Short mmCIF file of C-alpha atoms in Angstrom, two decimals:
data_model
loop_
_atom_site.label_atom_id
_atom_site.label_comp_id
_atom_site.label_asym_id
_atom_site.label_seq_id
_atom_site.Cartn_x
_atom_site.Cartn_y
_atom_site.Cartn_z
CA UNK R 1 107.09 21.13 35.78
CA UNK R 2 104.76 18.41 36.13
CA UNK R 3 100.78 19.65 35.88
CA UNK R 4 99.39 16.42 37.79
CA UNK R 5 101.13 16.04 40.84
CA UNK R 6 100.92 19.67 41.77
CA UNK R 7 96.94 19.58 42.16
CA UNK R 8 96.85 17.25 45.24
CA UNK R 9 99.60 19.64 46.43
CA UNK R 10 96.96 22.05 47.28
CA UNK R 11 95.65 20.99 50.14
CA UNK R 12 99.35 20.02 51.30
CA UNK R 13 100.25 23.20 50.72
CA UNK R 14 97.93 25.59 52.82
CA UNK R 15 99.69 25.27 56.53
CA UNK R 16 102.75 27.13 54.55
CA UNK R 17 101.01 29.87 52.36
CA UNK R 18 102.72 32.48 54.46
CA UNK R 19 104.49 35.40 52.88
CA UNK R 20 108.16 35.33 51.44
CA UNK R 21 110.45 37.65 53.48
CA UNK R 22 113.18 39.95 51.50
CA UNK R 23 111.56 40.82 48.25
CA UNK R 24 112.17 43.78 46.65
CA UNK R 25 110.00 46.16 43.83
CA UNK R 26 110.93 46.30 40.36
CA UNK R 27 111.54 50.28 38.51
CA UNK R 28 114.89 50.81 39.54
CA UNK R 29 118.23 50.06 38.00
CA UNK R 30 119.11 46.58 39.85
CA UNK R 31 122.75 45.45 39.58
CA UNK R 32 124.06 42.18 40.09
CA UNK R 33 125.11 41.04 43.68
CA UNK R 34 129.28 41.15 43.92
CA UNK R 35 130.36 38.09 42.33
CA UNK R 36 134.04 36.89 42.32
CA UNK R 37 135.82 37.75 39.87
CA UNK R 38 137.21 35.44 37.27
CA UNK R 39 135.70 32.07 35.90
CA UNK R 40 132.13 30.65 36.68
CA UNK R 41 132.89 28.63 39.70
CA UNK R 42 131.39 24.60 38.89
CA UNK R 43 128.90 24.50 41.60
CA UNK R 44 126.69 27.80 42.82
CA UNK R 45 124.93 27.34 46.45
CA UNK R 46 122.23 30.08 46.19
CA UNK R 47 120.31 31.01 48.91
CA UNK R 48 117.43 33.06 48.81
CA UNK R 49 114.04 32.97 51.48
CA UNK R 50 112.28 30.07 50.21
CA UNK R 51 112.54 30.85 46.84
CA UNK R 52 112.02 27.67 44.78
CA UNK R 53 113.12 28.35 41.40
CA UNK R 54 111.99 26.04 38.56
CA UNK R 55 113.72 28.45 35.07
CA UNK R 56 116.61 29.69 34.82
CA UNK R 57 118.88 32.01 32.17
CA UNK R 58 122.16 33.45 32.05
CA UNK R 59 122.54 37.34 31.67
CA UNK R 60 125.39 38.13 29.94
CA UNK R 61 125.49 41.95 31.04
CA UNK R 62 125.40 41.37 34.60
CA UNK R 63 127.66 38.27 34.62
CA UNK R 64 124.80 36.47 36.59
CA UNK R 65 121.91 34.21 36.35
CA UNK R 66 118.29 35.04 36.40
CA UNK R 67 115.14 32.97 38.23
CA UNK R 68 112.12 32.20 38.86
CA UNK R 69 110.00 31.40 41.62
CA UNK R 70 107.26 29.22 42.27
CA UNK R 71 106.64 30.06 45.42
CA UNK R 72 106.95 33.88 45.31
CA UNK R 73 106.33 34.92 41.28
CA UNK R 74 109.22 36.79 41.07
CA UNK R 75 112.37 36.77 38.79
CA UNK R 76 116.06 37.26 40.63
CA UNK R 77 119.41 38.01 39.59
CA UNK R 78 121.76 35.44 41.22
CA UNK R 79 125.35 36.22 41.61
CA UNK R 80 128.54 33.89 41.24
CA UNK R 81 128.89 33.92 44.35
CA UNK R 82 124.91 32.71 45.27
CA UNK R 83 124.09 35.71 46.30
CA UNK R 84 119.86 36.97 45.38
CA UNK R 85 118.29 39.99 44.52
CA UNK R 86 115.20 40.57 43.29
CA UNK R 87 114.51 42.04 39.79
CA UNK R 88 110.50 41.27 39.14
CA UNK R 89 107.94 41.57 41.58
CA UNK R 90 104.88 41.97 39.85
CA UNK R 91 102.00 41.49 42.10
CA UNK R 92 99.58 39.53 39.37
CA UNK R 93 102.05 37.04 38.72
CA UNK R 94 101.61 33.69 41.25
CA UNK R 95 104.67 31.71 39.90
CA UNK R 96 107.10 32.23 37.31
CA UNK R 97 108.24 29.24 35.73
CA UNK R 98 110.53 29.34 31.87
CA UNK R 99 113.07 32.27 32.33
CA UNK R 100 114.56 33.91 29.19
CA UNK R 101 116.85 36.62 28.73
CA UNK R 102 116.54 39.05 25.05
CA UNK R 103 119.81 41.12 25.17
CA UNK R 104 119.14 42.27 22.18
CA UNK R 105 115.76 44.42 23.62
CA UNK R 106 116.88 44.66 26.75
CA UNK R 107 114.15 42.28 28.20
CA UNK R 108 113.54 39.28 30.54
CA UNK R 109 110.63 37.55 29.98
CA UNK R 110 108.60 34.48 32.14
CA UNK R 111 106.27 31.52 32.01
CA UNK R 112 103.49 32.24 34.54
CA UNK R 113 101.02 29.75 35.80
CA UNK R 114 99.39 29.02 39.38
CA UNK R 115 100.54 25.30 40.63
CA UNK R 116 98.45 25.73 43.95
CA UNK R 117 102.03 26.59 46.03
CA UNK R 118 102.00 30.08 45.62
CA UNK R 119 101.93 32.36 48.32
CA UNK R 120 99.56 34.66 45.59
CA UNK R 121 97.87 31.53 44.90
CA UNK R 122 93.93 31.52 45.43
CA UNK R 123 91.25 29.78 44.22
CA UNK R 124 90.03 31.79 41.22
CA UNK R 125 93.45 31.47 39.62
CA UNK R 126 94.93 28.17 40.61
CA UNK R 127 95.15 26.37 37.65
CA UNK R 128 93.34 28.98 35.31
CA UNK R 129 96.21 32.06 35.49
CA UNK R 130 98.82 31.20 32.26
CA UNK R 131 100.69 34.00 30.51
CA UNK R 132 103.93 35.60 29.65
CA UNK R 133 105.83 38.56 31.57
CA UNK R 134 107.80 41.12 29.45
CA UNK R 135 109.88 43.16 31.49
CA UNK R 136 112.43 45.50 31.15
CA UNK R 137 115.91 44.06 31.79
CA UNK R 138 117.51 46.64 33.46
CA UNK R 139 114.64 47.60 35.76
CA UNK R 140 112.62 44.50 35.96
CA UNK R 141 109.64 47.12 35.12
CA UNK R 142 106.45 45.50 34.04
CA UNK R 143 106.12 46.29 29.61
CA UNK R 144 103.52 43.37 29.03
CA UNK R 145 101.15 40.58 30.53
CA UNK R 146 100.08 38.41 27.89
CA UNK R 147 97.24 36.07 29.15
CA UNK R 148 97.44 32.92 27.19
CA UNK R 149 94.02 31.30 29.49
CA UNK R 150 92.52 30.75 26.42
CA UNK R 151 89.41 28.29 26.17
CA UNK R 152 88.79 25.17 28.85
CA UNK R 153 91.06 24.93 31.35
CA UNK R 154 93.36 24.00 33.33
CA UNK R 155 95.82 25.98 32.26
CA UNK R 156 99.42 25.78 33.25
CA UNK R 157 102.05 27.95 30.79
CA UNK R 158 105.42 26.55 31.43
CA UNK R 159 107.94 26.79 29.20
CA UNK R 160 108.47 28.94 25.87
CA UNK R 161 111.32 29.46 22.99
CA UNK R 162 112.73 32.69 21.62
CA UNK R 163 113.63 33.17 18.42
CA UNK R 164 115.73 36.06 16.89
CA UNK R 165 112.99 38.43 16.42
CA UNK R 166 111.79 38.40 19.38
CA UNK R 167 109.00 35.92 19.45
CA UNK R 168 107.77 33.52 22.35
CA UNK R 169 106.16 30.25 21.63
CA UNK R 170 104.77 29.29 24.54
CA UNK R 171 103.73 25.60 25.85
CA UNK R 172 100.66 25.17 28.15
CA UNK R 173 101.39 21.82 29.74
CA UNK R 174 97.90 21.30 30.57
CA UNK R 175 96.29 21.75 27.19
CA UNK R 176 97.04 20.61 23.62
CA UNK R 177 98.52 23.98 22.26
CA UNK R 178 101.55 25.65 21.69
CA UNK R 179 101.16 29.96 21.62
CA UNK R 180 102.87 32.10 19.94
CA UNK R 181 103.97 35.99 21.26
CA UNK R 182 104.92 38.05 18.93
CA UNK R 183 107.30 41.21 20.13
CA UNK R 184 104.81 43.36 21.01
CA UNK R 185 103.11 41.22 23.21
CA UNK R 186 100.27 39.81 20.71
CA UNK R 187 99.19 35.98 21.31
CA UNK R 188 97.64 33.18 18.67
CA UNK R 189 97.44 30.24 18.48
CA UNK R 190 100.84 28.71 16.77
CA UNK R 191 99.45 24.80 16.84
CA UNK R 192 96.92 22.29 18.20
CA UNK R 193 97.58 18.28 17.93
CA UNK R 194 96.16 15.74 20.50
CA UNK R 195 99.66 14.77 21.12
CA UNK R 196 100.64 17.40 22.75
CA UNK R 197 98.88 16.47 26.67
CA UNK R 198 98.02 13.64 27.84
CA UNK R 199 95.02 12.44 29.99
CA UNK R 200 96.72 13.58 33.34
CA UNK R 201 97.79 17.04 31.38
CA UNK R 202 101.63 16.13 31.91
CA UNK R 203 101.85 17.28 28.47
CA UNK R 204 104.93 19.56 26.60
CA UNK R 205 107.60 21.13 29.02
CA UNK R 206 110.54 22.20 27.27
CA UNK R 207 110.78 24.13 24.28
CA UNK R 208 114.13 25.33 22.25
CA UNK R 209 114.01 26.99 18.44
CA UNK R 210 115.96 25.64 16.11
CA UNK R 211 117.37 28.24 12.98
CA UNK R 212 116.30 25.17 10.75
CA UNK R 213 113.00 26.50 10.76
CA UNK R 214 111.30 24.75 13.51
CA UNK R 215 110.42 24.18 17.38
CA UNK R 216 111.49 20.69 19.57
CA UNK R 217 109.04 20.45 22.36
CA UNK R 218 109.28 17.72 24.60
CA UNK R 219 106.44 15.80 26.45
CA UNK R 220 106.99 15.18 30.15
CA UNK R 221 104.89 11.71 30.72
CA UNK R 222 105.70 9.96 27.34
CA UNK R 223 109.54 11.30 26.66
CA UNK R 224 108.75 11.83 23.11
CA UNK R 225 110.36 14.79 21.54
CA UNK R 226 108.27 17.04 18.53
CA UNK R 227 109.47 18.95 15.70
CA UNK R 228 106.66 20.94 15.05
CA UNK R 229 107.66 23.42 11.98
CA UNK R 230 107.31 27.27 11.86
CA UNK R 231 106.33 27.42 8.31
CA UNK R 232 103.52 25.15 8.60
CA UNK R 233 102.77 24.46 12.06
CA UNK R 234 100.16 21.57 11.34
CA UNK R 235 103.18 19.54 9.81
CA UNK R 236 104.01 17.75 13.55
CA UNK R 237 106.68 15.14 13.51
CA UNK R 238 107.64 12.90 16.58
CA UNK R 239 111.18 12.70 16.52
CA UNK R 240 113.00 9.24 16.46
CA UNK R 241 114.84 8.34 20.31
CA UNK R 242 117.46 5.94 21.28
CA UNK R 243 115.89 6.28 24.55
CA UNK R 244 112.79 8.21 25.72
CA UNK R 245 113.09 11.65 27.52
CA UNK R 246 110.41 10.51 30.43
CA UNK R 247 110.13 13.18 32.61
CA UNK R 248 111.58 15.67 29.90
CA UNK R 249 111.43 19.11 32.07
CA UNK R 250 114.04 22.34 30.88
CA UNK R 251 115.98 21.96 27.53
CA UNK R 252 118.87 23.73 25.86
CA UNK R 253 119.61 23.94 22.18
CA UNK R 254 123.56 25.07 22.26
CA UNK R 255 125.85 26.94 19.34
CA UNK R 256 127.22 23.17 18.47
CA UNK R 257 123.66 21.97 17.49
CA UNK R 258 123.09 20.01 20.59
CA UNK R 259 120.50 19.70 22.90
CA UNK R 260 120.34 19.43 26.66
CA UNK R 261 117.22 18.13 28.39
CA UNK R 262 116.66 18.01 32.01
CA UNK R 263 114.55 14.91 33.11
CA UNK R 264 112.63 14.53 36.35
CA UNK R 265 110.04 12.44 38.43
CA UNK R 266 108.35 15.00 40.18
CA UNK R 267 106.24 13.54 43.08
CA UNK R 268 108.10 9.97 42.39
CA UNK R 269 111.77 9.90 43.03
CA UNK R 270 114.65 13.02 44.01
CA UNK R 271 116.66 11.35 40.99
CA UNK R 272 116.80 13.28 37.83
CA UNK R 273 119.11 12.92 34.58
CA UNK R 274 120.39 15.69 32.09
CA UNK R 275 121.23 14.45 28.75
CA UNK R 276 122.84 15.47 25.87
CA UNK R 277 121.46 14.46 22.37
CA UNK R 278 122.57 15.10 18.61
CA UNK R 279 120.76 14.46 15.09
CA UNK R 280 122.94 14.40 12.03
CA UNK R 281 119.39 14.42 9.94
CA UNK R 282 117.71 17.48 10.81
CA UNK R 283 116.50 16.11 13.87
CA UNK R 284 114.00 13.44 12.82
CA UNK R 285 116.09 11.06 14.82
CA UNK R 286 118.45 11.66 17.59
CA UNK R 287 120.80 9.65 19.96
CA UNK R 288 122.08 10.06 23.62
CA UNK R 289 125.95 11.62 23.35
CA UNK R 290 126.18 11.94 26.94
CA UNK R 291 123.83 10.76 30.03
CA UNK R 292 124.67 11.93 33.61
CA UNK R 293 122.36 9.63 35.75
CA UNK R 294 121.98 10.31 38.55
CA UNK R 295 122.58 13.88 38.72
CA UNK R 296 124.08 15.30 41.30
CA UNK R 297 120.80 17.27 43.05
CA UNK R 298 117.46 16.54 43.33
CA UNK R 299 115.17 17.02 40.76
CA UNK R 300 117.06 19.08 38.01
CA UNK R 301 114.36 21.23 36.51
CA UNK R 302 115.77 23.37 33.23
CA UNK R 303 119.58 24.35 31.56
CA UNK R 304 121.15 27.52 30.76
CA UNK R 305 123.99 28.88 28.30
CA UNK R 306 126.52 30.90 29.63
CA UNK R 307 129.82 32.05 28.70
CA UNK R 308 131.46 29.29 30.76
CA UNK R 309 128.85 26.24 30.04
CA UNK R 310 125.35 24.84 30.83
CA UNK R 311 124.36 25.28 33.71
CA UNK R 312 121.46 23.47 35.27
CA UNK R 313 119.11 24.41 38.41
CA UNK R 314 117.80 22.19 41.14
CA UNK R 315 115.34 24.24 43.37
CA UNK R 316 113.66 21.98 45.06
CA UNK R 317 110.18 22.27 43.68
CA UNK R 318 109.99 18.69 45.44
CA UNK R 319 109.87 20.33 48.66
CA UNK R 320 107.53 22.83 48.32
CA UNK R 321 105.04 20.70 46.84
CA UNK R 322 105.28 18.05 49.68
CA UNK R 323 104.88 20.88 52.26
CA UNK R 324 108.29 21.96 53.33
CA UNK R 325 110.05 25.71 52.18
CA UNK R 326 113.60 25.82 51.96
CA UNK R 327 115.65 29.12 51.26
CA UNK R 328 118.41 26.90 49.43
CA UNK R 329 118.94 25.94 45.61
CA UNK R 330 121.99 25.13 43.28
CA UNK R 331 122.90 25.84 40.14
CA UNK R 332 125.89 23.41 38.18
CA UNK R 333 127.81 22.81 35.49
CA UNK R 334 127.20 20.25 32.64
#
């Protein structure tokens, strides 16, 4: 999500900093809202009270998608059939933003940051709360809070990568570092470089891990992508584009070695794009496979794998940061 934009939001914002109606408490066993049976449908119409989800993932138990919420902090499990429930509702959290599932320890875990548009949102953290959520999967039951606030701010965590064992690397679109959180919840600092932000702190967004041994992070005002390496995380490389990924929000890395990037203009136009890209050299350069421009909803935010294809997620952040809450969002296949 775009850092920028959001602060002049603030002041927009305040005639609709009322309370979210419907949410529910995490520590207890939350199943899935009935879903048809068969096939992912193409197109999910969720609905949920003003709910403005910016991450998504797929959970593969439940057969359903998990979200975020910039407006209400939570994470939800949303059905096939667009029904919402909530999982997380952990009352420190302002806004959840990246959304990841870990099957393989039963956890969720989520970007948190505080745009301004939260209905949490006050002045001590706007702009200065950034972490990571652990919670349990099946319970949405708080396990860890990690704040990564760490040194000047602003501070706006918004995206992150998992890799197998269980680590986070998180990006903090305001500031020039990418964190690291290890499985038990420890933080440091995984790399520094001036080209990470920019001077209106639209810096990274999306994150993916690749097994080759390194993170792509993608900057949202320039569209360059980064290969920044795990094994020596001062050895930065810019990756070479057919096209810049301007506006470069959500990305996906899929089993076939592509990768799927959500672009947006927050604040300047509804369009958005969602690209597909491949590298046949390890991913110092890259070209555009597939381009669907316009998409199909406004403002396209991130991508997730499921069994049935990538989905991506429109939830109108556009709305809530011009002033107006809506209760609807989609979800659709690539």
């Amino acid at each position: 999500m775009r850092a920028r934009y959001l602060v002049s939001a603030m002041a927009t914002l305040a005639v609709v900093m009322t309370a979210g109606a419907g949410l529910a408490s995490g520590g207890e066993n939350v199943q899935a809202p009935r879903s048809p049976k068969g096939a992912l449908p193409d197109v999910i119409n969720a609905s949920a009270p003003s709910l403005h989800p910016e991450g998504v993932a797929w959970d593969p138990a439940r057969k359903s998608f998990l979200v975020g919420s910039v407006r209400h902090g939570t994470v939800s499990v949303v059905g096939l059939d667009g029904q919402t429930q909530t999982l997380v509702n952990e009352p420190r959290i302002v806004s959840t933003v990246g959304v990841h599932v870990d099957v393989k320890r039963n956890r969720v875990l989520a970007a948190y940051a505080d745009y301004g548009v939260g209905t949490r949102s006050t002045e001590a953290t706007a702009f200065t709360q950034a972490g990571l959520g652990i919670f349990d999967l099946t319970t949405g039951r708080t396990l860890h809070l990690v704040n990564l606030a760490i040194g000047p701010g602003p501070h706006v965590a918004n995206d992150f990568a998992l890799d197998p064992a269980g680590n986070a690397y998180v990006t903090d679109t305001a500031s020039d570092k990418i964190f690291k959180v290890d499985v038990n919840g420890r933080a440091s600092l995984l790399a520094q470089d001036p080209r990470f932000t920019g001077p209106a702190g639209d810096g990274l967004n999306g994150i993916v891990w690749h097994p080759g041994g390194y993170l792509l992070a993608v900057r949202y005002d320039t569209g360059s992508l980064l290969r920044i390496s795990l094994r020596d995380p001062v050895s930065i490389v810019e990756v070479r584009l057919d096209q810049p990924l301007v506006g470069g929000d959500g990305m996906l890395l899929r089993p076939d070695g592509t990768l799927v990037v959500a672009t947006n203009a927050l604040g300047q136009s509804l369009e958005g794009t969602v690209r597909e890209l491949r590298s046949r050299d390890g991913w110092a350069s890259a070209t555009t496979t597939r381009n669907v421009s316009p998409w199909t909803d406004p403002v396209p935010s991130t991508v997730a794998l499921t069994s049935n294809g990538s989905y991506v997620i429109s939830g109108r952040i556009d709305l809530l940061i011009g002033g107006t809450l809506t209760d609807e969002f989609t979800l659709r296949r690539f």
